[in-house]
Short mmCIF file of C-alpha atoms in Angstrom, two decimals:
data_model
loop_
_atom_site.label_atom_id
_atom_site.label_comp_id
_atom_site.label_asym_id
_atom_site.label_seq_id
_atom_site.Cartn_x
_atom_site.Cartn_y
_atom_site.Cartn_z
CA UNK A 2 26.76 1.86 -8.75
CA UNK A 3 26.51 -1.91 -9.05
CA UNK A 4 23.07 -3.40 -9.50
CA UNK A 5 22.12 -6.33 -7.54
CA UNK A 6 18.53 -7.03 -8.44
CA UNK A 7 16.07 -8.50 -5.94
CA UNK A 8 14.43 -11.65 -7.10
CA UNK A 9 11.25 -9.80 -7.95
CA UNK A 10 13.24 -7.43 -10.18
CA UNK A 11 14.70 -10.17 -11.98
CA UNK A 12 11.43 -11.82 -12.43
CA UNK A 13 9.91 -8.54 -13.73
CA UNK A 14 12.74 -8.05 -16.15
CA UNK A 15 12.37 -11.63 -17.43
CA UNK A 16 8.67 -10.99 -18.00
CA UNK A 17 9.52 -8.09 -20.37
CA UNK A 18 11.94 -10.21 -22.27
CA UNK A 19 9.44 -12.96 -22.75
CA UNK A 20 6.39 -10.77 -23.72
CA UNK A 21 6.65 -8.31 -26.57
CA UNK A 22 3.55 -6.79 -25.20
CA UNK A 23 3.35 -6.37 -21.38
CA UNK A 24 2.13 -4.29 -18.48
CA UNK A 25 4.06 -4.17 -15.14
CA UNK A 26 1.72 -3.00 -12.40
CA UNK A 27 4.63 -2.31 -9.94
CA UNK A 28 3.89 -0.43 -6.67
CA UNK A 29 5.75 2.72 -5.87
CA UNK A 30 9.33 2.11 -4.82
CA UNK A 31 9.84 -1.29 -6.54
CA UNK A 32 12.19 0.27 -9.12
CA UNK A 33 10.19 -0.14 -12.22
CA UNK A 34 12.54 2.10 -14.21
CA UNK A 35 15.66 0.19 -13.60
CA UNK A 36 13.92 -3.04 -14.10
CA UNK A 37 12.69 -1.79 -17.58
CA UNK A 38 16.23 -0.30 -18.39
CA UNK A 39 17.80 -3.62 -17.58
CA UNK A 40 15.53 -5.62 -19.85
CA UNK A 41 15.90 -3.00 -22.67
CA UNK A 42 19.73 -3.37 -22.32
CA UNK A 43 19.43 -7.19 -22.81
CA UNK A 44 17.04 -6.84 -25.74
CA UNK A 45 19.28 -4.31 -27.52
CA UNK A 46 22.83 -5.57 -26.73
CA UNK A 47 22.38 -9.25 -25.98
CA UNK A 48 19.38 -10.29 -28.15
CA UNK A 49 19.71 -7.66 -30.87
CA UNK A 50 15.91 -7.78 -30.87
CA UNK A 51 15.16 -3.97 -30.67
CA UNK A 52 16.40 -0.87 -32.34
CA UNK A 53 15.15 2.65 -31.44
CA UNK A 54 13.20 3.04 -28.26
CA UNK A 55 10.80 5.72 -27.22
CA UNK A 56 9.97 6.42 -23.52
CA UNK A 57 6.77 8.42 -22.67
CA UNK A 58 6.63 9.67 -19.22
CA UNK A 59 5.26 12.61 -16.97
CA UNK A 60 7.48 15.49 -17.58
CA UNK A 61 9.39 15.48 -14.06
CA UNK A 62 9.99 11.78 -14.45
CA UNK A 63 11.09 12.15 -18.01
CA UNK A 64 13.62 14.96 -17.12
CA UNK A 65 14.89 13.60 -13.92
CA UNK A 66 14.09 9.90 -13.03
CA UNK A 67 14.85 8.18 -16.39
CA UNK A 68 18.21 10.04 -17.12
CA UNK A 69 19.31 9.65 -13.44
CA UNK A 70 18.56 5.86 -13.33
CA UNK A 71 20.33 5.53 -16.77
CA UNK A 72 23.49 7.10 -15.47
CA UNK A 73 23.24 5.59 -11.96
CA UNK A 74 23.85 1.88 -12.70
CA UNK A 75 27.09 0.36 -14.03
CA UNK A 76 25.40 -2.39 -15.99
CA UNK A 77 23.56 0.02 -18.24
CA UNK A 78 26.85 1.37 -19.75
CA UNK A 79 26.36 1.34 -23.46
CA UNK A 80 22.87 2.73 -23.40
CA UNK A 81 22.62 6.30 -24.90
CA UNK A 82 19.64 8.59 -24.29
CA UNK A 83 18.35 11.85 -25.76
CA UNK A 84 15.90 14.07 -24.01
CA UNK A 85 13.13 15.23 -26.32
CA UNK A 86 11.93 18.06 -24.18
CA UNK A 87 11.86 21.82 -24.44
CA UNK A 88 10.81 24.28 -27.27
CA UNK A 89 10.39 22.94 -30.78
CA UNK A 90 13.91 23.62 -31.91
CA UNK A 91 15.32 21.75 -28.87
CA UNK A 92 12.99 18.74 -29.45
CA UNK A 93 14.01 18.38 -33.11
CA UNK A 94 17.67 18.66 -32.18
CA UNK A 95 17.21 15.89 -29.64
CA UNK A 96 15.50 13.67 -32.25
CA UNK A 97 18.25 14.15 -34.74
CA UNK A 98 20.85 13.16 -32.01
CA UNK A 99 22.01 9.61 -32.48
CA UNK A 100 20.80 7.60 -29.37
CA UNK A 101 19.29 4.34 -28.32
CA UNK A 102 16.67 5.76 -26.02
CA UNK A 103 14.57 8.86 -26.81
CA UNK A 104 12.69 10.22 -23.77
CA UNK A 105 9.68 12.50 -24.10
CA UNK A 106 7.06 13.97 -22.01
CA UNK A 107 3.50 12.84 -22.69
CA UNK A 108 2.33 16.36 -23.58
CA UNK A 109 4.54 16.24 -26.61
CA UNK A 110 3.36 12.83 -28.00
CA UNK A 111 0.87 14.46 -30.45
CA UNK A 112 3.60 16.75 -31.76
CA UNK A 113 5.88 13.86 -32.25
CA UNK A 114 3.39 11.75 -34.16
CA UNK A 115 2.37 14.70 -36.38
CA UNK A 116 5.79 15.97 -37.16
CA UNK A 117 8.17 13.05 -36.95
CA UNK A 118 8.70 10.17 -39.43
CA UNK A 119 7.84 7.27 -36.94
CA UNK A 120 10.93 4.96 -36.68
CA UNK A 121 10.57 3.64 -33.05
CA UNK A 122 10.13 -0.19 -32.84
CA UNK A 123 9.80 -0.12 -29.08
CA UNK A 124 7.72 2.04 -26.78
CA UNK A 125 7.78 2.21 -23.09
CA UNK A 126 4.71 4.16 -21.53
CA UNK A 127 5.54 5.12 -18.02
CA UNK A 128 2.35 5.69 -16.00
CA UNK A 129 0.15 3.88 -18.56
CA UNK A 130 -2.81 5.16 -16.50
CA UNK A 131 -2.39 8.70 -17.95
CA UNK A 132 -3.79 6.98 -21.23
CA UNK A 133 -7.00 5.74 -19.59
CA UNK A 134 -9.20 7.97 -21.74
CA UNK A 135 -9.75 7.10 -25.37
CA UNK A 136 -11.03 10.80 -26.05
CA UNK A 137 -7.59 12.33 -25.39
CA UNK A 138 -5.32 13.50 -28.20
CA UNK A 139 -2.51 11.65 -26.82
CA UNK A 140 -4.37 8.32 -26.91
CA UNK A 141 -5.52 8.99 -30.46
CA UNK A 142 -1.89 9.95 -31.59
CA UNK A 143 -0.50 6.54 -30.10
CA UNK A 144 -3.31 4.52 -31.60
CA UNK A 145 -2.46 5.81 -34.96
CA UNK A 146 1.17 4.66 -34.79
CA UNK A 147 0.73 1.59 -32.64
CA UNK A 148 0.74 -0.84 -35.66
CA UNK A 149 4.19 0.39 -36.40
CA UNK A 150 5.58 -0.75 -32.99
CA UNK A 151 7.02 -4.11 -32.41
CA UNK A 152 7.36 -3.95 -28.52
CA UNK A 153 5.25 -2.08 -26.01
CA UNK A 154 5.92 -1.93 -22.25
CA UNK A 155 3.24 -0.37 -20.04
CA UNK A 156 4.29 0.76 -16.56
CA UNK A 157 1.95 1.87 -13.81
CA UNK A 158 1.38 1.74 -10.16
CA UNK A 159 -2.32 2.43 -10.21
CA UNK A 160 -4.11 0.38 -12.88
CA UNK A 161 -7.66 1.45 -13.52
CA UNK A 162 -7.86 3.98 -10.69
CA UNK A 163 -11.27 4.94 -11.06
CA UNK A 164 -13.25 2.41 -13.19
CA UNK A 165 -12.78 -0.79 -15.26
CA UNK A 166 -13.82 1.18 -18.13
CA UNK A 167 -10.45 2.88 -17.90
CA UNK A 168 -8.67 -0.43 -18.65
CA UNK A 169 -9.83 -0.59 -22.28
CA UNK A 170 -7.68 2.39 -23.69
CA UNK A 171 -4.62 1.18 -21.64
CA UNK A 172 -4.85 -2.31 -22.92
CA UNK A 173 -5.63 -1.25 -26.46
CA UNK A 174 -2.23 0.60 -26.65
CA UNK A 175 -0.71 -2.80 -25.72
CA UNK A 176 -2.43 -5.36 -27.83
CA UNK A 177 -4.53 -3.28 -30.20
CA UNK A 178 -7.79 -4.79 -28.94
CA UNK A 179 -6.78 -8.50 -29.04
CA UNK A 180 -7.99 -9.05 -25.47
CA UNK A 181 -10.71 -6.57 -24.64
CA UNK A 182 -12.06 -5.83 -28.15
CA UNK A 183 -11.11 -3.28 -30.90
CA UNK A 184 -13.75 -0.82 -29.84
CA UNK A 185 -14.74 0.62 -26.44
CA UNK A 186 -18.39 0.36 -27.34
CA UNK A 187 -18.16 -3.39 -27.93
CA UNK A 188 -16.15 -3.69 -24.66
CA UNK A 189 -18.71 -1.72 -22.78
CA UNK A 190 -21.66 -3.61 -24.23
CA UNK A 191 -20.07 -6.96 -23.51
CA UNK A 192 -19.05 -6.29 -19.83
CA UNK A 193 -21.16 -3.40 -18.58
CA UNK A 194 -24.71 -2.27 -18.05
CA UNK A 195 -25.89 1.37 -17.71
CA UNK A 196 -26.04 2.57 -14.04
CA UNK A 197 -26.89 6.20 -13.57
CA UNK A 198 -28.99 7.67 -16.36
CA UNK A 199 -31.55 10.25 -17.34
CA UNK A 200 -33.83 8.59 -20.00
CA UNK A 201 -31.43 8.14 -23.06
CA UNK A 202 -28.64 9.93 -21.39
CA UNK A 203 -26.17 7.49 -19.52
CA UNK A 204 -24.01 8.86 -16.94
CA UNK A 205 -22.16 5.88 -15.74
CA UNK A 206 -21.92 2.10 -16.16
CA UNK A 207 -21.45 -0.83 -13.81
CA UNK A 208 -19.81 -4.16 -14.52
CA UNK A 209 -22.10 -7.21 -15.24
CA UNK A 210 -22.14 -10.02 -12.94
CA UNK A 211 -18.87 -12.05 -13.42
CA UNK A 212 -17.51 -9.24 -15.75
CA UNK A 213 -14.62 -8.35 -13.28
CA UNK A 214 -13.13 -11.76 -13.18
CA UNK A 215 -13.53 -12.34 -17.12
CA UNK A 216 -11.59 -9.05 -17.66
CA UNK A 217 -8.90 -9.83 -15.30
CA UNK A 218 -8.59 -13.39 -16.83
CA UNK A 219 -8.33 -11.89 -20.39
CA UNK A 220 -5.40 -9.57 -19.53
CA UNK A 221 -3.71 -11.89 -17.04
CA UNK A 222 -1.21 -13.30 -19.55
CA UNK A 223 0.48 -9.94 -20.30
CA UNK A 224 0.01 -8.29 -16.94
CA UNK A 225 1.87 -8.83 -13.61
CA UNK A 226 1.43 -6.93 -10.42
CA UNK A 227 3.65 -6.45 -7.43
CA UNK A 228 2.89 -4.68 -4.17
CA UNK A 229 5.73 -2.95 -2.21
CA UNK A 230 4.44 -4.53 1.05
CA UNK A 231 5.10 -7.99 -0.41
CA UNK A 232 8.76 -7.27 -1.35
CA UNK A 233 10.03 -4.37 0.50
CA UNK A 234 10.67 -3.50 4.14
CA UNK A 235 7.96 -0.79 4.34
CA UNK A 236 7.44 1.42 7.25
CA UNK A 237 4.42 1.11 9.42
CA UNK A 238 1.43 3.15 8.27
CA UNK A 239 -1.28 4.62 10.29
CA UNK A 240 -4.45 6.22 8.73
CA UNK A 241 -6.38 8.57 10.96
CA UNK A 242 -9.56 10.50 10.47
CA UNK A 243 -10.12 13.74 12.38
CA UNK A 244 -13.67 14.78 12.27
CA UNK A 245 -14.66 18.45 12.61
CA UNK A 246 -18.29 19.64 12.95
CA UNK A 247 -19.97 22.71 11.67
CA UNK A 248 -22.13 24.87 13.87
CA UNK A 249 -25.97 24.52 13.43
CA UNK A 250 -26.04 27.76 11.42
CA UNK A 251 -23.19 26.65 9.13
CA UNK A 252 -24.68 23.16 8.70
CA UNK A 253 -27.98 24.54 7.79
CA UNK A 254 -26.42 26.75 5.05
CA UNK A 255 -24.64 23.63 3.71
CA UNK A 256 -27.86 21.50 3.77
CA UNK A 257 -29.94 24.25 2.20
CA UNK A 258 -27.38 24.60 -0.67
CA UNK A 259 -27.23 20.71 -0.99
CA UNK A 260 -30.98 20.38 -1.25
CA UNK A 261 -31.95 23.56 -3.38
CA UNK A 262 -28.71 24.05 -5.34
CA UNK A 263 -28.96 27.69 -4.40
CA UNK A 264 -28.39 29.69 -1.17
CA UNK A 265 -27.83 33.24 0.04
CA UNK A 266 -24.49 33.82 1.49
CA UNK A 267 -24.29 37.39 2.91
CA UNK A 268 -24.97 39.61 -0.11
CA UNK A 269 -24.28 37.00 -2.64
CA UNK A 270 -26.40 34.25 -4.05
CA UNK A 271 -24.64 30.97 -4.52
CA UNK A 272 -26.00 28.91 -7.39
CA UNK A 273 -25.05 25.43 -8.67
CA UNK A 274 -26.22 24.87 -12.40
CA UNK A 275 -25.78 21.12 -12.28
CA UNK A 276 -24.73 18.28 -10.21
CA UNK A 277 -21.17 18.34 -11.05
CA UNK A 278 -20.81 21.90 -10.05
CA UNK A 279 -22.88 21.16 -6.73
CA UNK A 280 -20.39 18.50 -5.99
CA UNK A 281 -17.43 20.69 -6.16
CA UNK A 282 -19.05 23.52 -4.30
CA UNK A 283 -20.01 21.20 -1.49
CA UNK A 284 -16.51 20.04 -1.06
CA UNK A 285 -15.33 23.65 -0.97
CA UNK A 286 -17.92 24.49 1.71
CA UNK A 287 -16.72 21.43 3.59
CA UNK A 288 -13.24 22.81 3.55
CA UNK A 289 -14.46 26.08 4.86
CA UNK A 290 -14.91 28.45 1.86
CA UNK A 291 -16.49 28.52 -1.63
CA UNK A 292 -16.10 30.31 -4.86
CA UNK A 293 -19.02 32.67 -5.72
CA UNK A 294 -19.39 34.72 -8.85
CA UNK A 295 -16.25 36.24 -10.40
CA UNK A 296 -14.22 33.78 -8.34
CA UNK A 297 -14.94 35.81 -5.23
CA UNK A 298 -14.16 33.66 -2.01
CA UNK A 299 -17.14 33.37 0.42
CA UNK A 300 -15.88 32.19 3.88
CA UNK A 301 -18.20 29.44 5.54
CA UNK A 302 -16.33 28.23 8.56
CA UNK A 303 -12.74 27.78 9.92
CA UNK A 304 -13.25 24.27 11.48
CA UNK A 305 -10.55 22.61 9.31
CA UNK A 306 -8.08 25.43 9.96
CA UNK A 307 -8.60 24.94 13.80
CA UNK A 308 -8.08 21.15 13.35
CA UNK A 309 -4.89 21.87 11.39
CA UNK A 310 -3.56 24.26 14.02
CA UNK A 311 -4.00 21.60 16.65
CA UNK A 312 -1.94 19.11 14.57
CA UNK A 313 0.73 21.83 13.98
CA UNK A 314 0.81 22.50 17.75
CA UNK A 315 0.87 18.74 18.64
CA UNK A 316 3.68 18.15 16.06
CA UNK A 317 5.92 20.68 18.12
CA UNK A 318 8.16 21.32 15.17
CA UNK A 319 7.90 18.00 13.50
CA UNK A 320 7.44 18.49 9.89
CA UNK A 321 3.96 18.25 8.36
CA UNK A 322 3.12 17.80 4.65
CA UNK A 323 -0.31 19.21 4.06
CA UNK A 324 -2.19 18.40 0.99
CA UNK A 325 -4.84 21.08 -0.17
CA UNK A 326 -7.03 21.09 -3.38
CA UNK A 327 -8.52 24.52 -3.91
CA UNK A 328 -6.59 27.74 -4.31
CA UNK A 329 -8.60 29.47 -1.69
CA UNK A 330 -7.63 26.58 0.74
CA UNK A 331 -4.04 27.42 0.01
CA UNK A 332 -4.68 31.21 0.68
CA UNK A 333 -6.54 30.57 3.98
CA UNK A 334 -3.94 28.15 5.24
CA UNK A 335 -1.19 30.63 4.51
CA UNK A 336 -2.96 33.42 6.12
CA UNK A 337 -3.37 31.32 9.27
CA UNK A 338 0.14 29.96 9.00
CA UNK A 339 2.48 32.56 7.52
CA UNK A 340 5.44 30.19 8.06
CA UNK A 341 3.97 27.56 5.74
CA UNK A 342 5.87 26.88 2.52
CA UNK A 343 4.80 25.38 -0.86
CA UNK A 344 6.72 22.53 -2.31
CA UNK A 345 7.13 23.63 -5.90
CA UNK A 346 10.75 23.74 -6.89
CA UNK A 347 13.91 21.54 -6.63
CA UNK A 348 15.01 23.94 -3.91
CA UNK A 349 11.83 23.46 -1.93
CA UNK A 350 12.17 19.67 -2.23
CA UNK A 351 15.89 19.80 -1.09
CA UNK A 352 15.03 22.08 1.95
CA UNK A 353 12.16 19.76 2.91
CA UNK A 354 14.26 16.80 2.74
CA UNK A 355 16.99 18.51 4.89
CA UNK A 356 14.32 19.24 7.54
CA UNK A 357 14.26 22.96 6.99
CA UNK A 358 10.53 23.16 6.26
CA UNK A 359 8.30 22.38 9.39
CA UNK A 360 5.05 22.99 7.61
CA UNK A 361 4.87 22.25 3.82
CA UNK A 362 1.89 22.69 1.47
CA UNK A 363 1.55 20.55 -1.68
CA UNK A 364 -1.14 20.07 -4.28
CA UNK A 365 -1.66 16.36 -5.18
CA UNK A 366 -1.53 16.99 -8.79
CA UNK A 367 1.89 18.68 -8.59
CA UNK A 368 3.37 15.92 -6.21
CA UNK A 369 3.85 13.87 -9.38
CA UNK A 370 5.44 10.46 -9.83
CA UNK A 371 8.75 9.54 -8.65
CA UNK A 372 9.07 12.57 -6.24
CA UNK A 373 11.06 11.46 -3.08
CA UNK A 374 10.05 13.39 0.08
CA UNK A 375 10.49 10.72 2.60
CA UNK A 376 13.67 12.07 4.22
CA UNK A 377 11.96 15.36 5.29
CA UNK A 378 8.99 13.96 7.45
CA UNK A 379 6.57 11.17 8.00
CA UNK A 380 3.19 12.92 8.51
CA UNK A 381 0.70 13.79 5.79
CA UNK A 382 -2.38 16.02 6.43
CA UNK A 383 -5.26 15.81 3.96
CA UNK A 384 -6.85 19.17 4.47
CA UNK A 385 -8.87 18.79 1.33
CA UNK A 386 -9.66 15.44 -0.42
CA UNK A 387 -9.61 14.46 -4.05
CA UNK A 388 -11.81 12.07 -6.01
CA UNK A 389 -8.65 10.76 -7.90
CA UNK A 390 -7.37 7.51 -6.24
CA UNK A 391 -4.29 7.87 -8.40
CA UNK A 392 -3.39 11.25 -7.08
CA UNK A 393 -4.32 10.15 -3.39
CA UNK A 394 -2.09 7.15 -3.65
CA UNK A 395 0.78 8.88 -5.40
CA UNK A 396 0.97 11.61 -2.72
CA UNK A 397 0.86 9.21 0.21
CA UNK A 398 3.66 7.33 -1.55
CA UNK A 399 5.93 10.43 -1.36
CA UNK A 400 6.39 9.63 2.37
CA UNK A 401 5.16 5.90 2.75
CA UNK A 402 7.97 4.27 0.82
CA UNK A 403 11.07 2.27 1.09
CA UNK A 404 13.77 4.37 2.89
CA UNK A 405 11.31 5.99 5.38
CA UNK A 406 12.80 5.47 8.78
CA UNK A 407 9.71 6.30 10.93
CA UNK A 408 6.07 5.23 11.06
CA UNK A 409 3.99 7.23 8.57
CA UNK A 410 0.81 8.92 9.81
CA UNK A 411 -1.79 10.03 7.33
CA UNK A 412 -4.41 12.27 8.77
CA UNK A 413 -7.67 13.13 6.92
CA UNK A 414 -9.56 16.10 8.12
CA UNK A 415 -13.18 15.36 7.37
CA UNK A 416 -16.13 17.62 7.94
CA UNK A 417 -18.83 15.39 9.44
CA UNK A 418 -22.18 15.02 7.51
CA UNK A 419 -20.81 16.52 4.29
CA UNK A 420 -19.58 15.49 0.87
CA UNK A 421 -16.14 14.79 2.46
CA UNK A 422 -17.51 11.43 3.84
CA UNK A 423 -18.64 10.52 0.25
CA UNK A 424 -15.24 11.13 -1.22
CA UNK A 425 -13.42 9.24 1.49
CA UNK A 426 -15.91 6.29 0.92
CA UNK A 427 -15.34 6.49 -2.81
CA UNK A 428 -11.54 6.31 -2.37
CA UNK A 429 -11.81 3.25 -0.21
CA UNK A 430 -14.23 1.50 -2.74
CA UNK A 431 -11.91 2.37 -5.70
CA UNK A 432 -8.91 1.07 -3.68
CA UNK A 433 -10.80 -2.20 -3.08
CA UNK A 434 -11.56 -2.61 -6.93
CA UNK A 435 -7.89 -1.90 -7.70
CA UNK A 436 -6.71 -4.36 -5.16
CA UNK A 437 -8.84 -6.97 -6.77
CA UNK A 438 -7.26 -6.26 -10.12
CA UNK A 439 -3.73 -6.43 -8.71
CA UNK A 440 -4.52 -9.61 -6.90
CA UNK A 441 -5.71 -11.23 -10.10
CA UNK A 442 -2.45 -10.60 -11.96
CA UNK A 443 -0.28 -10.84 -9.01
CA UNK A 444 3.24 -12.17 -10.01
CA UNK A 445 3.84 -15.77 -8.82
CA UNK A 446 7.65 -15.82 -8.41
CA UNK A 447 8.99 -19.45 -8.38
CA UNK A 448 5.58 -20.96 -8.78
#
């Protein structure tokens, strides 16, 4: 297929050419893979500036998106790729295969660093946000070999999805601490103050006054952001809250547990050993059931199931994509709706896009990056919420993206007066903070 880049794609590719270290914060659907491949083609075959390239990506994106994009476009002829995925023997064989581009899933990064003589001068990290923790082994492995790399290209649609503290590991892998400091402790002391704490134990940090703008200013020379709504003909999107209310008895059970961290449910005593466990169990109770001892499921109410049933009836055969979080949510939904089908395999995806699945169930963590589901429907139902803004946005982007022919409706089933409301508020606040970051490094095309 012939590639006729949009102005924003040409701008982004040129940004890569001009910046040996850079981060493209491109919204879902803007084509960051073909933009990056186009720039790599020029760097390798026009400028002779790079040699061996390593692409690190989520597994599904590594096995599907990058090889597909490479073979799709005429102008990329001449670029060869080797997929470093599979068992150890398959990975070693792929590394010994002559190629320009070596594509590996992020779970195998540690293995690569420990077992392979590092000879990559260029690294592309697709979904840079997956390196947001400096404690993970994959971050430590990349930190070890980062001085050996000449060019680093970070790609993400959700920069710092949870906290500005998440930016330090991501930026360190780009510039080795040049902008935000060489150590996270120094970064934290410079820009943050303790927030929630228990004497000497600090649970969270909040930015100092003016820190947000200062951080954005420091990284603005190597980062650009682009929102799909600014460059693409995006479908209309409607966000809707559907409130359900527990009975007085159910609400008392919930409130007693929230207050005392222990409650009697039937013959079983439900106990929360700490605040983190309490938060998870409160969300489960808001959904209608909770895990007790030995993973036994204790039913609380069916309000969300009733609301989902109303939505299914109102859809009248129109496909619904339902996001669940806990396994007992999935079990209870399937018990109420035996016709519901999980979206797990390539066959499931094909059948959904062909309109053969009227009620589909999907876990946000398995929705992944680069999964196209917009042909099969235009309505998402969040049965259970997630604290992760990244997973929330990525799942919504499966339907709300370029190519969607209908208005996208996103329903959130919220149990009134519960932890659901806290999660929804947190997602909105995180989205606001992320929007500030994106605005701060927004690409100024032609200006």
